[in-house]
Structure formats: structure tokens, C-alpha cells
mmCIF file of C-alpha atoms and ligand atoms in Angstrom:
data_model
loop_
_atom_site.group_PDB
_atom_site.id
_atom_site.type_symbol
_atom_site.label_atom_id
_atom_site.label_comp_id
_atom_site.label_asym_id
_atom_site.label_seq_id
_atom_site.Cartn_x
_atom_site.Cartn_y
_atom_site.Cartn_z
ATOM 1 C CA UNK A 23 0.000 0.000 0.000
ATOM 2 C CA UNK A 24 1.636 3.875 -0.948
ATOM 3 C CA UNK A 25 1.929 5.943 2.414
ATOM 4 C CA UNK A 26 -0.740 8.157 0.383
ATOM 5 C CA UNK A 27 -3.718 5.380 0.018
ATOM 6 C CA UNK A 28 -3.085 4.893 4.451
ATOM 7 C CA UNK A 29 -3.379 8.893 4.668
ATOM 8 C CA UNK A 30 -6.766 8.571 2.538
ATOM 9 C CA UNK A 31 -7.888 5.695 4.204
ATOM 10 C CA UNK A 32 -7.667 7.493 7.384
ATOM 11 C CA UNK A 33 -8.782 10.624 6.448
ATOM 12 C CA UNK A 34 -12.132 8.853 4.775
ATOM 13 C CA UNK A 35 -12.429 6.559 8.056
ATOM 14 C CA UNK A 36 -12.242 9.862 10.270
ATOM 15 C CA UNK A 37 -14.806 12.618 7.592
ATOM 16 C CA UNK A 38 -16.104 9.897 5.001
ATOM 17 C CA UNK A 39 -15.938 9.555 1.423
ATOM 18 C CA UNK A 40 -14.315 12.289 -1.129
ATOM 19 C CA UNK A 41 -15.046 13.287 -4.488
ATOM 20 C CA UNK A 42 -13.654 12.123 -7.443
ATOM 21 C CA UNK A 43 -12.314 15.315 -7.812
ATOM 22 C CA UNK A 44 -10.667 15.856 -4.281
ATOM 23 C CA UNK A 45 -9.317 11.971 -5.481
ATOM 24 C CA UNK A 46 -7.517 13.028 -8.085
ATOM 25 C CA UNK A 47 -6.345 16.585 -6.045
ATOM 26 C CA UNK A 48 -4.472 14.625 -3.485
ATOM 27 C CA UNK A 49 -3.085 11.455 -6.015
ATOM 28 C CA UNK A 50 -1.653 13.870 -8.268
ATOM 29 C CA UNK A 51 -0.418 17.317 -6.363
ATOM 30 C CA UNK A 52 -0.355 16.064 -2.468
ATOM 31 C CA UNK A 53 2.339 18.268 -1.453
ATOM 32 C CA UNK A 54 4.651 15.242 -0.057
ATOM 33 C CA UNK A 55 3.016 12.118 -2.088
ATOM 34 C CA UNK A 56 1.812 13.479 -5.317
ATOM 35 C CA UNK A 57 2.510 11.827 -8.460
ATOM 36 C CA UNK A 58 3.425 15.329 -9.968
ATOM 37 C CA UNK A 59 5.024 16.439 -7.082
ATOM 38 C CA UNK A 60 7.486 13.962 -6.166
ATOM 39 C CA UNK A 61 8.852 13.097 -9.696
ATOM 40 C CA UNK A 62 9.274 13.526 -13.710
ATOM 41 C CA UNK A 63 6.806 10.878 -14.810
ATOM 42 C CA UNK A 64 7.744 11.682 -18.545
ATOM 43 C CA UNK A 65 9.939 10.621 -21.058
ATOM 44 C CA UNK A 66 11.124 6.810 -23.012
ATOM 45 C CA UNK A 67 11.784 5.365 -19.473
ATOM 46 C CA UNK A 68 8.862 7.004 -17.313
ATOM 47 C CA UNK A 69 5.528 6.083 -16.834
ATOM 48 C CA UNK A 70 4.298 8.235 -19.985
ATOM 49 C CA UNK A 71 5.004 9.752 -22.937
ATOM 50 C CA UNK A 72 3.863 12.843 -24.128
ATOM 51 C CA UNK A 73 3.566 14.278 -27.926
ATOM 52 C CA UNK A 74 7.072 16.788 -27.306
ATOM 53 C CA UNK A 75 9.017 13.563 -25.780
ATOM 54 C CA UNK A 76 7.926 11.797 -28.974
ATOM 55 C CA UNK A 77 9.541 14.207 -32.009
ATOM 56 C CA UNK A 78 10.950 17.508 -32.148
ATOM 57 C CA UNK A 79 8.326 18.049 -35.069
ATOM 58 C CA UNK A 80 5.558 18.540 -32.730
ATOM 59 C CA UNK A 81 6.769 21.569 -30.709
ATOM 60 C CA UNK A 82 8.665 23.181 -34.151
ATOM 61 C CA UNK A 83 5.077 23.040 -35.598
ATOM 62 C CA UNK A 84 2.639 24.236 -33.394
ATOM 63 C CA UNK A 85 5.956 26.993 -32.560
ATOM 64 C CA UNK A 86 5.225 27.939 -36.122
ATOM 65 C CA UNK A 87 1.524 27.905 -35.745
ATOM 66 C CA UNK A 88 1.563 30.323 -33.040
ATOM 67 C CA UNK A 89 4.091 32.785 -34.553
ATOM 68 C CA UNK A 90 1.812 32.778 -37.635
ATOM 69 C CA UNK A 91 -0.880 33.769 -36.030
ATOM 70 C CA UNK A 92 0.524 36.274 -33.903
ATOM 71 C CA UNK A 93 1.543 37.766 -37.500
ATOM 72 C CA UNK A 94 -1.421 37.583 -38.521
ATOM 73 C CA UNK A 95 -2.796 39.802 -35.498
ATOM 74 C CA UNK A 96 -0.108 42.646 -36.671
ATOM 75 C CA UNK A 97 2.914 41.161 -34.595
ATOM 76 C CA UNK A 98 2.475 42.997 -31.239
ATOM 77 C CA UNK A 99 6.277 44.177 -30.444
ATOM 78 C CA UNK A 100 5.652 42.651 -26.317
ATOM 79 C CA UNK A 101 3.231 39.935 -25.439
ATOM 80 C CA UNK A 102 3.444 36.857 -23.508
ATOM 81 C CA UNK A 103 4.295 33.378 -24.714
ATOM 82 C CA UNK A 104 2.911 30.870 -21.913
ATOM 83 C CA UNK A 105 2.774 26.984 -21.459
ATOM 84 C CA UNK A 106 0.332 25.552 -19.015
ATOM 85 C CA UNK A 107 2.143 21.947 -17.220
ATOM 86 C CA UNK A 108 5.377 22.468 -19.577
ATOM 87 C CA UNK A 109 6.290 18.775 -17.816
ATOM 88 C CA UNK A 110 10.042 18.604 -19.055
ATOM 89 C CA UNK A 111 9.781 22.248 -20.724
ATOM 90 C CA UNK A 112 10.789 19.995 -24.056
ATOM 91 C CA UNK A 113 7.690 21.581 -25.916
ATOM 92 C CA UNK A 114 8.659 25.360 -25.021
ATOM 93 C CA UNK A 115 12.498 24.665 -26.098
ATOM 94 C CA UNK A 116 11.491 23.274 -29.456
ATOM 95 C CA UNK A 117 8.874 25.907 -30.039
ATOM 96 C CA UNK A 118 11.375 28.656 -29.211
ATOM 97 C CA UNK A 119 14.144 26.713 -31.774
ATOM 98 C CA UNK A 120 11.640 26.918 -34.469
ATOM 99 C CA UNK A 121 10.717 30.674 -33.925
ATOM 100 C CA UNK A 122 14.484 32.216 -34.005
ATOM 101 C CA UNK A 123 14.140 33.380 -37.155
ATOM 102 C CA UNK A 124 10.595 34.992 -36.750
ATOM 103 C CA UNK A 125 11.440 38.367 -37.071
ATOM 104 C CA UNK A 126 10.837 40.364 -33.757
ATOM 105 C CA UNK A 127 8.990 37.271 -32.198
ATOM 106 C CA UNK A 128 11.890 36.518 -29.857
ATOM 107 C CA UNK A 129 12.527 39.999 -29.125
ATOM 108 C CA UNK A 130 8.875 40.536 -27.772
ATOM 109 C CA UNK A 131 7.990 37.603 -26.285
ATOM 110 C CA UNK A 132 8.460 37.274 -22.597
ATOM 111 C CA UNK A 133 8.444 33.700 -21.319
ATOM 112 C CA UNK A 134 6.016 32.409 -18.842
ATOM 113 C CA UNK A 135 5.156 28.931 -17.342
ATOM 114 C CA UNK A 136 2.421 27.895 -15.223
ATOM 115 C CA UNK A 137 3.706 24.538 -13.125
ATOM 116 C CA UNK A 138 2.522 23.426 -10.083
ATOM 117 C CA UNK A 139 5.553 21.254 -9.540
ATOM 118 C CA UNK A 140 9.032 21.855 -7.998
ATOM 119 C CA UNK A 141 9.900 18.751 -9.561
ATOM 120 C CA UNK A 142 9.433 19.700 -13.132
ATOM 121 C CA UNK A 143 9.552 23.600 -12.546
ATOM 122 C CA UNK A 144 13.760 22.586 -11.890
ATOM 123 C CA UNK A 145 13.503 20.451 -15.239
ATOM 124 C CA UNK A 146 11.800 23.313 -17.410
ATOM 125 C CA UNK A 147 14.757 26.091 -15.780
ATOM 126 C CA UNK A 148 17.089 23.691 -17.464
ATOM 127 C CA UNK A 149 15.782 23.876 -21.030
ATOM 128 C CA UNK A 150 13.520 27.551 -20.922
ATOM 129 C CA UNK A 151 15.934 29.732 -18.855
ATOM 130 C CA UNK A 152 14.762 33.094 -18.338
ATOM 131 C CA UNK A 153 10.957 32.039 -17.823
ATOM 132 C CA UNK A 154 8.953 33.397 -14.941
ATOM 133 C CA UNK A 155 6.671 30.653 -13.280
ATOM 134 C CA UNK A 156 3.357 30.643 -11.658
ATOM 135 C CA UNK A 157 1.025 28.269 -9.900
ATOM 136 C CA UNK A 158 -2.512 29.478 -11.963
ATOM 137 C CA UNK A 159 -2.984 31.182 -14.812
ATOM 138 C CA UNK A 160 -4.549 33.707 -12.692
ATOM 139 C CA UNK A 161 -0.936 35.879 -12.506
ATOM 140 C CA UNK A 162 -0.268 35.831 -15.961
ATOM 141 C CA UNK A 163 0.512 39.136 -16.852
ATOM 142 C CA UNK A 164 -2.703 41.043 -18.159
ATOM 143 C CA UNK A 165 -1.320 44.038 -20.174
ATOM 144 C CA UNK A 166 -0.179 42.774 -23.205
ATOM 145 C CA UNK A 167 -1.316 39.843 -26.136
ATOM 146 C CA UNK A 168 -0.897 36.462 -24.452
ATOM 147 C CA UNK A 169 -0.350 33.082 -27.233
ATOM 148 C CA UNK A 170 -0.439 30.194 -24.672
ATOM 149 C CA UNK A 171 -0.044 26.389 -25.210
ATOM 150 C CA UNK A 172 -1.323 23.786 -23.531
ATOM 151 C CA UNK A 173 -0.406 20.018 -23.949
ATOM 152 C CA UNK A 174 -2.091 17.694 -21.706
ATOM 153 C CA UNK A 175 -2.532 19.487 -19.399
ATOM 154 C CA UNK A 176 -6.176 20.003 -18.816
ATOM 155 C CA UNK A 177 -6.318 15.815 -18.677
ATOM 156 C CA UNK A 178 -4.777 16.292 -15.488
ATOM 157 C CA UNK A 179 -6.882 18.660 -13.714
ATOM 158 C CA UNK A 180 -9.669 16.994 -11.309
ATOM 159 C CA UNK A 181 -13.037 16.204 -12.655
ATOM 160 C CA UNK A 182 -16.190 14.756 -10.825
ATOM 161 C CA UNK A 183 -18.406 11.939 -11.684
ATOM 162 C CA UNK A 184 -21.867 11.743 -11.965
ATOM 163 C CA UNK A 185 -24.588 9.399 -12.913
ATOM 164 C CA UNK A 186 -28.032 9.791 -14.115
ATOM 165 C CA UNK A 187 -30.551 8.867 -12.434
ATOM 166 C CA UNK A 188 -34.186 9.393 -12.516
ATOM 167 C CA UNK A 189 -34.141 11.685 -9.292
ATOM 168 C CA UNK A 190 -31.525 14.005 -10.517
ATOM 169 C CA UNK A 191 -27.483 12.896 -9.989
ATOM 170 C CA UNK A 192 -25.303 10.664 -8.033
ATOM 171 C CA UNK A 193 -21.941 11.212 -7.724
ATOM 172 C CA UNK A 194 -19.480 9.047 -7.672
ATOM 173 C CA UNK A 195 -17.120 9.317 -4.506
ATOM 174 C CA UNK A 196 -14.040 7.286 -2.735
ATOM 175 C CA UNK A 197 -14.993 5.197 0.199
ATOM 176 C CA UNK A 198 -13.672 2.525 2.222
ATOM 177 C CA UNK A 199 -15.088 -1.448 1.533
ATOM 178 C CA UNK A 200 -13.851 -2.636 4.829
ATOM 179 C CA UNK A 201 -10.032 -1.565 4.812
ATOM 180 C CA UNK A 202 -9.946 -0.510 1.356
ATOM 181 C CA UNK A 203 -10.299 2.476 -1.104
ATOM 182 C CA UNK A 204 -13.529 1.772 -2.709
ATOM 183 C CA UNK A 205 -15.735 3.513 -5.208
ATOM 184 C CA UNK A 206 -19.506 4.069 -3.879
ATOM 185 C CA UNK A 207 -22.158 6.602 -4.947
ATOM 186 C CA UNK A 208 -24.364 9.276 -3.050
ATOM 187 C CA UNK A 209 -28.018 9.206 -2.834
ATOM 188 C CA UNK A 210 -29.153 10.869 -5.856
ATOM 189 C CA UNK A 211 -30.418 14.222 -5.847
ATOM 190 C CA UNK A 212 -31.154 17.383 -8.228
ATOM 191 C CA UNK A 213 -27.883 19.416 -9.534
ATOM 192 C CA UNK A 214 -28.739 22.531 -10.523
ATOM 193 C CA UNK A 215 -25.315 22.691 -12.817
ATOM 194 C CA UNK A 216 -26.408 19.804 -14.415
ATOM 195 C CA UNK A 217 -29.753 20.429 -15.767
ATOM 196 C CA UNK A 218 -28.742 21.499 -18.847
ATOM 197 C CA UNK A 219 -27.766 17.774 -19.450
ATOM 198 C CA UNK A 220 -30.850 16.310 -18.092
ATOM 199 C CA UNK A 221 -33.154 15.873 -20.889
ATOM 200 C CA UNK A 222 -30.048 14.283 -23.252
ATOM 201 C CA UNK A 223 -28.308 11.922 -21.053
ATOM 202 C CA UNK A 224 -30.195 8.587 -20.610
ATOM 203 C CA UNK A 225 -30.117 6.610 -16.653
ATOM 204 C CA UNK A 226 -27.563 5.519 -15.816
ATOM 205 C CA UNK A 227 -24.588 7.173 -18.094
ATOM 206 C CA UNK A 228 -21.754 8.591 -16.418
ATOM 207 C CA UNK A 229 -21.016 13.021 -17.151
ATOM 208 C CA UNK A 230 -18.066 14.407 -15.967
ATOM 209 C CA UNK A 231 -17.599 17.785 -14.925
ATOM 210 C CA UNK A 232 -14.260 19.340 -14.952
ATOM 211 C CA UNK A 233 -14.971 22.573 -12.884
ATOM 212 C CA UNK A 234 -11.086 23.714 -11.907
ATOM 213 C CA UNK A 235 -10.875 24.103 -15.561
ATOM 214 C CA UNK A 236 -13.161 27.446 -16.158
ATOM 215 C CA UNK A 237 -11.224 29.449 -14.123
ATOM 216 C CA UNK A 238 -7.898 28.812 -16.409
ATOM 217 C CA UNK A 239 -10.118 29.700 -19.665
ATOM 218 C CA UNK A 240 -11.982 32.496 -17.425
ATOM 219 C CA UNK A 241 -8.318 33.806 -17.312
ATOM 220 C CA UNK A 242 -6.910 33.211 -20.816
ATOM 221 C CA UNK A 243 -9.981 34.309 -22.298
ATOM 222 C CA UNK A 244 -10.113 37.982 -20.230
ATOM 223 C CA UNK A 245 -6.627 38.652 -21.214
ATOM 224 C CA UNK A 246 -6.656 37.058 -25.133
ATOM 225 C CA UNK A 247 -10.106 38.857 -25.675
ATOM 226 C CA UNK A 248 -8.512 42.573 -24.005
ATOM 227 C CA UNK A 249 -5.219 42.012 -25.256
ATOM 228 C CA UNK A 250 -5.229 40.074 -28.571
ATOM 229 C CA UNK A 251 -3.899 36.582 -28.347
ATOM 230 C CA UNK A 252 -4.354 32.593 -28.870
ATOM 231 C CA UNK A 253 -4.960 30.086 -26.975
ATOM 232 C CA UNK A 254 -3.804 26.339 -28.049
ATOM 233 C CA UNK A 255 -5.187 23.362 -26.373
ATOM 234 C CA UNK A 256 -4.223 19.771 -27.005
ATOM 235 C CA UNK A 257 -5.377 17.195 -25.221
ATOM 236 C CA UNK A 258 -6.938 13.603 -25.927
ATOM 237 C CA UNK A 259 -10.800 14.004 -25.362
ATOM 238 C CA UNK A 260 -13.752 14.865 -27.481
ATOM 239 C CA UNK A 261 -16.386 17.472 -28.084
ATOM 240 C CA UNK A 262 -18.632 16.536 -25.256
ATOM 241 C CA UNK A 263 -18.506 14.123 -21.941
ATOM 242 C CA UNK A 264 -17.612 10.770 -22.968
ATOM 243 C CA UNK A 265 -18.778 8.655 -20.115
ATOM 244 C CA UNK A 266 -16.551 7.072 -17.369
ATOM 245 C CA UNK A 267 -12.880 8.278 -18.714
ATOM 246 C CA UNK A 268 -11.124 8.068 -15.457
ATOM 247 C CA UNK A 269 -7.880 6.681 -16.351
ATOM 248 C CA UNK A 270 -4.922 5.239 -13.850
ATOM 249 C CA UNK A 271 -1.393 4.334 -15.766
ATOM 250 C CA UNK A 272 1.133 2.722 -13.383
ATOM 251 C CA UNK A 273 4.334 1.477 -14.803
ATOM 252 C CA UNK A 274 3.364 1.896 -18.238
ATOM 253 C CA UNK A 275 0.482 -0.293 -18.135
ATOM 254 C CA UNK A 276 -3.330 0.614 -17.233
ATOM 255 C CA UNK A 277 -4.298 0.674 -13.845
ATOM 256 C CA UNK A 278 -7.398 0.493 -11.833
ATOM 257 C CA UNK A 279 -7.580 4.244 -10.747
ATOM 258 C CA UNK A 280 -7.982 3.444 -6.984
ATOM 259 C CA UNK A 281 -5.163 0.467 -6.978
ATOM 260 C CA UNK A 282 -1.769 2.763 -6.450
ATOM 261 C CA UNK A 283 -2.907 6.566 -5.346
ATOM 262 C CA UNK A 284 0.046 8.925 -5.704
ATOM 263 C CA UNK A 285 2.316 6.366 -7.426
ATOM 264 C CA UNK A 286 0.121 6.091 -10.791
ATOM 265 C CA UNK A 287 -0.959 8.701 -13.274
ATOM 266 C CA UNK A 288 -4.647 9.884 -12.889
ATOM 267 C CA UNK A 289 -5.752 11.577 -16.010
ATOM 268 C CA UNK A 290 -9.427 11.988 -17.745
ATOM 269 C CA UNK A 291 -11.022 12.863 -21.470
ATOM 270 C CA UNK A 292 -11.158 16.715 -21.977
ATOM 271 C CA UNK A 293 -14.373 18.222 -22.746
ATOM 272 C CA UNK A 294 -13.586 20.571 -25.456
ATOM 273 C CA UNK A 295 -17.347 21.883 -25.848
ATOM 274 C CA UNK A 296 -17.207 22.386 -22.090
ATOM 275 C CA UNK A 297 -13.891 24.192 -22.743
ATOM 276 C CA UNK A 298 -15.269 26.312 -26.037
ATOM 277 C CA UNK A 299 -18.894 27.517 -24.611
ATOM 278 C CA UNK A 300 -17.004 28.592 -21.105
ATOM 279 C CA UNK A 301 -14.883 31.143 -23.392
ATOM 280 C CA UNK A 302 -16.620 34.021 -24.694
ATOM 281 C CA UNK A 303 -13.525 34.323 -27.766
ATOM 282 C CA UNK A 304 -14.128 32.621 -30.710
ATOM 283 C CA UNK A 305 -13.395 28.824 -31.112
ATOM 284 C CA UNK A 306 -11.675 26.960 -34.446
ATOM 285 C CA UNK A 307 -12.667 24.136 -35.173
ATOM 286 C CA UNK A 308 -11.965 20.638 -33.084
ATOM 287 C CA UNK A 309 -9.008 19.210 -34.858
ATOM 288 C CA UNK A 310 -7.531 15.768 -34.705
ATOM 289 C CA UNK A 311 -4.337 16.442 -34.224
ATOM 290 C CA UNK A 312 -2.953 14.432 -36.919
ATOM 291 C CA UNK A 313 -5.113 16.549 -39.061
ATOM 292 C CA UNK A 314 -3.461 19.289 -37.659
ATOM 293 C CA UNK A 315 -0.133 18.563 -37.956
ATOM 294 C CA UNK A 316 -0.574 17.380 -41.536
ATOM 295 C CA UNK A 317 -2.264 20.903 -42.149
ATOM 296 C CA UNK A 318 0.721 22.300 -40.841
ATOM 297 C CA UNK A 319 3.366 20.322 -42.939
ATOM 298 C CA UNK A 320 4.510 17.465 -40.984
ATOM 299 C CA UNK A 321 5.145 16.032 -43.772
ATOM 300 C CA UNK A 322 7.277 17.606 -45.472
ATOM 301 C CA UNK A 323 9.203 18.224 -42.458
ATOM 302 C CA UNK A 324 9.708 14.868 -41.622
ATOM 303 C CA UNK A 325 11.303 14.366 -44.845
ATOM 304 C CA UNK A 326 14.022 17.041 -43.943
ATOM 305 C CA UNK A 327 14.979 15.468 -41.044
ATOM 306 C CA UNK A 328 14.729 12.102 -42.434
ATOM 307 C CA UNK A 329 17.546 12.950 -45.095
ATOM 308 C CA UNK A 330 20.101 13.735 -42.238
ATOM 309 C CA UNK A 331 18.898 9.779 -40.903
ATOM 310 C CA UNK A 332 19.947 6.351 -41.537
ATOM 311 C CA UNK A 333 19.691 2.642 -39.573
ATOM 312 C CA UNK A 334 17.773 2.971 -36.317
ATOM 313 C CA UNK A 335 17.528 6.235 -35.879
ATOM 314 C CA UNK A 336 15.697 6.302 -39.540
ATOM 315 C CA UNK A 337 13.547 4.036 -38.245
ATOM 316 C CA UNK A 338 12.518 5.906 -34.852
ATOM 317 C CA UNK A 339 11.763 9.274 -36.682
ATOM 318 C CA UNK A 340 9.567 7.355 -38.817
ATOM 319 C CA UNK A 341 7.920 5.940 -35.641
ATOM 320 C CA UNK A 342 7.520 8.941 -33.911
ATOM 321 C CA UNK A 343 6.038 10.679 -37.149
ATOM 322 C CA UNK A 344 3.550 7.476 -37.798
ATOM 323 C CA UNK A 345 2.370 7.636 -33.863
ATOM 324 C CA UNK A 346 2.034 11.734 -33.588
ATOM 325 C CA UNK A 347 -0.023 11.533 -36.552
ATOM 326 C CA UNK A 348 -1.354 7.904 -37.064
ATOM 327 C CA UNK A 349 -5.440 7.623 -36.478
ATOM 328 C CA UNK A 350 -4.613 4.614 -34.695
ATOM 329 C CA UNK A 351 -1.988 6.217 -32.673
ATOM 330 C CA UNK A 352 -2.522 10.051 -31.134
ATOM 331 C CA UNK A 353 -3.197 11.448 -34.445
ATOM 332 C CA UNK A 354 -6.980 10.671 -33.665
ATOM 333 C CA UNK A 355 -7.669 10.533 -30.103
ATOM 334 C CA UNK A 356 -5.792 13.960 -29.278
ATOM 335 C CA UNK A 357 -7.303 17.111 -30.271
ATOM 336 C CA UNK A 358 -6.371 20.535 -31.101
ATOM 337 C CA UNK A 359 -8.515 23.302 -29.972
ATOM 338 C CA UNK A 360 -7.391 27.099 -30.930
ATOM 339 C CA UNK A 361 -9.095 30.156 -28.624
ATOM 340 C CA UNK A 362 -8.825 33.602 -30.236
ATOM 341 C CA UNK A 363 -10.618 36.903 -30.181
ATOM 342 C CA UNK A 364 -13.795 37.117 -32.028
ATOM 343 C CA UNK A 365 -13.074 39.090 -35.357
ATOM 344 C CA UNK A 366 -9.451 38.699 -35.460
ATOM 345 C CA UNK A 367 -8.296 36.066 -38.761
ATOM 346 C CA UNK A 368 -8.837 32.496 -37.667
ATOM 347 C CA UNK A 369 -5.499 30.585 -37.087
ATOM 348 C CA UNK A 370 -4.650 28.071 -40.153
ATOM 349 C CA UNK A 371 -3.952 24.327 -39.716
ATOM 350 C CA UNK A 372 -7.745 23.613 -37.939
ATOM 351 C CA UNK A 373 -10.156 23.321 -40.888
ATOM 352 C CA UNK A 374 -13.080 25.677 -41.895
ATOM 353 C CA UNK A 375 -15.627 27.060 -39.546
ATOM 354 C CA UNK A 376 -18.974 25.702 -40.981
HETATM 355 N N1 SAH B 466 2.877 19.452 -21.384
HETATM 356 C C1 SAH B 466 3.873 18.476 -21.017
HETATM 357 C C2 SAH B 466 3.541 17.724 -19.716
HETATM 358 C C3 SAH B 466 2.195 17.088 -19.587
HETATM 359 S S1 SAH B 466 1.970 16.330 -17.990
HETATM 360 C C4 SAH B 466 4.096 17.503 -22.159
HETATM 361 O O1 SAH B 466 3.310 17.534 -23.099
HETATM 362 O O2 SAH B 466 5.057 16.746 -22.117
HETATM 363 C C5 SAH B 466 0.983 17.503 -17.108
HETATM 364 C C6 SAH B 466 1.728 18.760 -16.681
HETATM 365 O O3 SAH B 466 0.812 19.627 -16.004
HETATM 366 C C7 SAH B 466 2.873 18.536 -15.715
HETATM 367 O O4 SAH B 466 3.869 19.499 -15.974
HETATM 368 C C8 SAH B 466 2.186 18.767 -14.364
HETATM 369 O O5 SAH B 466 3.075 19.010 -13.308
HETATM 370 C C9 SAH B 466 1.319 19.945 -14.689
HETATM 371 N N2 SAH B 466 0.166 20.131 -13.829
HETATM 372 C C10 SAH B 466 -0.766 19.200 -13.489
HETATM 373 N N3 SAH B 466 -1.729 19.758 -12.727
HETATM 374 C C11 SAH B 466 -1.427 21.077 -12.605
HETATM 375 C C12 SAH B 466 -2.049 22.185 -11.950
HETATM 376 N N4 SAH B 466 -3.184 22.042 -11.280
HETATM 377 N N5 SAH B 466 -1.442 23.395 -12.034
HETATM 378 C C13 SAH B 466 -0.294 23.555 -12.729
HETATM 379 N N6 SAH B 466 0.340 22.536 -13.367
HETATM 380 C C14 SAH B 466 -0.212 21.316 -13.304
#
């Protein structure tokens, strides 16, 4: 048993059960025995990998994206460049390789990071030196255009669980079944949040709610909408509440979500639609992100770098291109969601808005 499942046993033996969402809170950021607190889960040999660890293509493209379209807005002379959970910082570094020769982009951009741990705030000094950190969004600097990227990070932040029921909602907590962590439900009962969802989700399906979310758009959006801006999300999710996504990886392998708290990865499916209608700035288009990153010449790029290649390390580039952009790799599953203000010139790569 981790030290941190006999803290929440105790803790739900002493107040009773917890949300889903409090769950997740303590598994991933507990200050002592939090999965993202006490190590760098990423990377070939850690528990994960993420779509920067895989090729330098990713970051060099959507680095590209982002200058474009702050061209496109008239090339503000200061703004802020932001990453929210840069995990190594690999995705920053490779964005800001592709960008030297964006004239004036380097010059005005000021680099911040929003990372809630010490862990990998020491890893991202190492490759983005010079960047200010935060822990929320909320300190971003408001007084000039902010382009911020996010990479999986909004799969990390705590959602709750609830199920349909005929009376209204039960959600889905963390007991005890004797001496161990156990899912359980509470009596069901009206949610005034949820009503919206009432008369299209049958009994008995799952909706999840990712409320710490709308605060971070709340304070992209003020800023991108005042300011000028962008706003990049990837993540793997849909457009919509998918059901039960709760998802535990432990050693590289799927785990149930209760079995090692603190020690495995907790993530869930991002609702872009709950992302898009919480933002008053206009939306592109939900993009797979192999889409995407064919849009934005993957392609072609992975030619260039496959000319420099031979042997094995041939054969890994052409890997890591097939499984960033493969449908039945990440090129499907992950989306691409661009935030920007309403009226300004919609950022290529996503598709038309029909
Ligand atoms: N974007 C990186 C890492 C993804 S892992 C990549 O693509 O490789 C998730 C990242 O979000 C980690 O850096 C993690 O520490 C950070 N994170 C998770 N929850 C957070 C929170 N509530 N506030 C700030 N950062 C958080």
C-alpha cells in the first residue's frame, strides 16, 4: 500500500468519502506524495510519454503555428508566450528553436510557465531559462497579447463523476469497503449545474464535470479577448462528456484508478465543448491532431529530417512521425482546440468554420 492510500484511508475513516475530484487533487499534487510532485513521470523510461518527448516536429510546428498567427494579429512588439504543465519544458524549447528566425517574435515575447511542480519547474529552468513561473494562470501578466499552449494538461486537472438517475445525480465518490479504497455513490439528488444535461443523457450514463478548468479559460480568455492573443489546447478528449474516462497508468500499463494513489498517473477525457462555450472568444474548429499537424506540414518536415537519418535512428523518426499523426496512434484521439478573439483572422492548420 503507498503511504498516500493509508493517509486517505484514514482521512475517509475519520470525515467519510471524497469526491472524485478531491481523489484526483491529493493522487496527483499532495504536497509530499503526489505523483506530480514527487517526480518527472515523462519521457522513453517514465511512466508516460507525451507528444514533445515523442519528435521535435511537434513543438517546431505548433511553434510555427503560433508565430503565424501572432503575424497575422499585426505582430504585437511585447506579449506573452505561456505553457500551461510544460512537464520537461521539451515543448517550449522546441517551439522557441523553431521561432528564431521569426522576425521580432523573440525579441517581444516574454516567457512564462504555469507549473505546479518543484519537480518539473527545476527540469523546465534547465531547457527555458529566463521564464517566470506561476502556480494558476490567474498571474499571468494582463497588459499585453498572451499566445499560450497547452499540452495535456487540462487531462490532469480533477473532474467529478456523476450518474443519471431518474431523481436528478449521483456522484461518484471514494470510500472505504472494509479496509480498502472503494468507489460508492451518493443518494441521488437534483444538480442545478447539471440540468442542462438532463433531458439528453439517458439513466444511468456517467457526465463528468471538470470545474477547476473554467477558471484557467476564465483567465486566458479575459486577457486574449482585451489584449489580442491565442490560446492552443491539445489534449486527448472529445467534443462533449464521454462517459466514465477516469484513467490510472502505473508502470506503463493501465491501472485500476484506486489500486496505487500517488504512485500512478490519474488523467481523464477533456471536454472541449465544455472548454469552447465557457470562453466568450471565438473557437476553431476541433481538430484531430494528426489533421493538424498534416495541415501544418509534418510532412514535409519529416522528410528534412529524415535525409540527415539512416539505420535505427531512420527508423525511430519514422515511428515517432507514424504515432504523432497515425489515427490509430494520437493522431486521432488527441485534439487541437485554438481560442482567439472574435473578429481577429482564424489561425490556419484547424479546418473551416462551418
Ligand atoms: N505538457 C507536457 C507535460 C504534460 S503532464 C508535455 O506535453 O510533455 C501535465 C503537466 O501539467 C505537468 O507538468 C504537471 O506538473 C502539470 N500540472 C498538473 N496539474 C497542474 C495544476 N493544477 N497546475 C499547474 N500545473 C499542473
Amino acid at each position: 500500500m503507498t503511504a498516500l492510500a493509508d493517509i486517505l484511508r484514514r482521512q475517509i475513516a475519520a470525515q467519510g468519502p471524497i469526491t472524485v475530484a478531491e481523489y484526483m487533487t491529493q493522487c496527483l499534487l499532495h504536497p509530499r506524495h503526489g505523483y506530480y510532485t514527487t517526480r518527472d513521470p515523462l519521457g522513453q523510461t517514465g511512466d508516460f510519454t507525451t507528444a514533445p518527448e515523442i519528435s521535435q516536429m511537434f513543438g517546431e510546428l505548433l511553434g510555427l503555428l503560433i508565430a503565424q498567427v501572432w503575424m497575422d494579429q499585426g505582430a504585437a512588439p511585447r506579449f506573452t508566450l505561456a505553457e500551461l504543465g510544460p512537464g520537461r519544458g521539451t515543448l517550449m524549447a522546441d517551439i522557441l528553436r523553431a521561432t528564431a528566425r521569426v522576425p521580432g517574435f523573440h525579441a517581444g515575447a516574454e516567457l512564462h510557465l504555469v507549473e505546479a511542480s518543484p519537480v518539473l519547474r527545476a527540469a523546465q529552468a534547465q531547457r527555458v531559462p529566463g521564464a517566470v513561473w506561476h502556480d494558476s494562470a490567474d498571474s499571468l501578466p494582463d497588459d499585453r497579447p498572451l499566445f499560450v499552449v497547452a499540452n495535456e494538461f487540462f487531462d490532469a486537472l480533477p473532474i467529478r463523476q456523476f450518474l443519471r438517475h431518474p431523481k436528478g445525480w449521483a456522484e461518484r465518490v471514494v470510500g472505504l469497503d472494509g479496509d480498502q479504497l472503494a468507489f460508492g455513490l451518493t443518494p441521488p439528488a437534483p444538480l442545478a449545474a447539471l440540468d442542462n444535461l438532463l433531458d439528453n443523457t439517458p439513466e444511468g450514463t456517467m457526465v463528468e464535470s471538470c470545474a477547476p478548468a473554467l477558471p484557467v479559460i476564465d483567465a486566458l480568455s479575459t486577457r486574449i479577448a482585451t489584449q489580442g492573443g491565442f490560446a492552443l489546447i491539445v489534449d486527448y478528449g472529445d467534443w462533449g462528456s464521454a462517459g466514465d474516462t477516469l484513467q490510472a497508468i502505473w508502470q506503463q500499463q493501465k491501472d485500476h484508478p484506486l489500486a496505487h494513489p500517488g504512485d500512478a498517473d490519474l488523467t481523464a477525457h477533456v471536454d472541449f465543448r465544455a472548454l469552447a462555450y465557457a470562453s466568450p472568444l471565438a473557437a476553431t474548429p476541433l481538430a484531430p491532431q494528426g489533421a493538424l499537424l498534416a495541415a501544418l506540414g509534418i510532412g514535409q518536415r519529416a522528410q528534412v529530417l529524415a535525409q540527415g537519418l539512416t539505420d535505427a535512428a531512420l527508423e525511430n523518426h519514422l515511428a515517432a512521425y507514424r504515432r504523432l499523426t497515425d489515427a490509430g496512434e494520437m493522431g486521432q484521439l488527441f485534439k487541437a482546440l485554438g481560442l482567439y478573439p472574435v473578429g481577429a483572422p482564424q489561425p490556419p492548420g484547424f479546418g473551416q468554420v462551418t
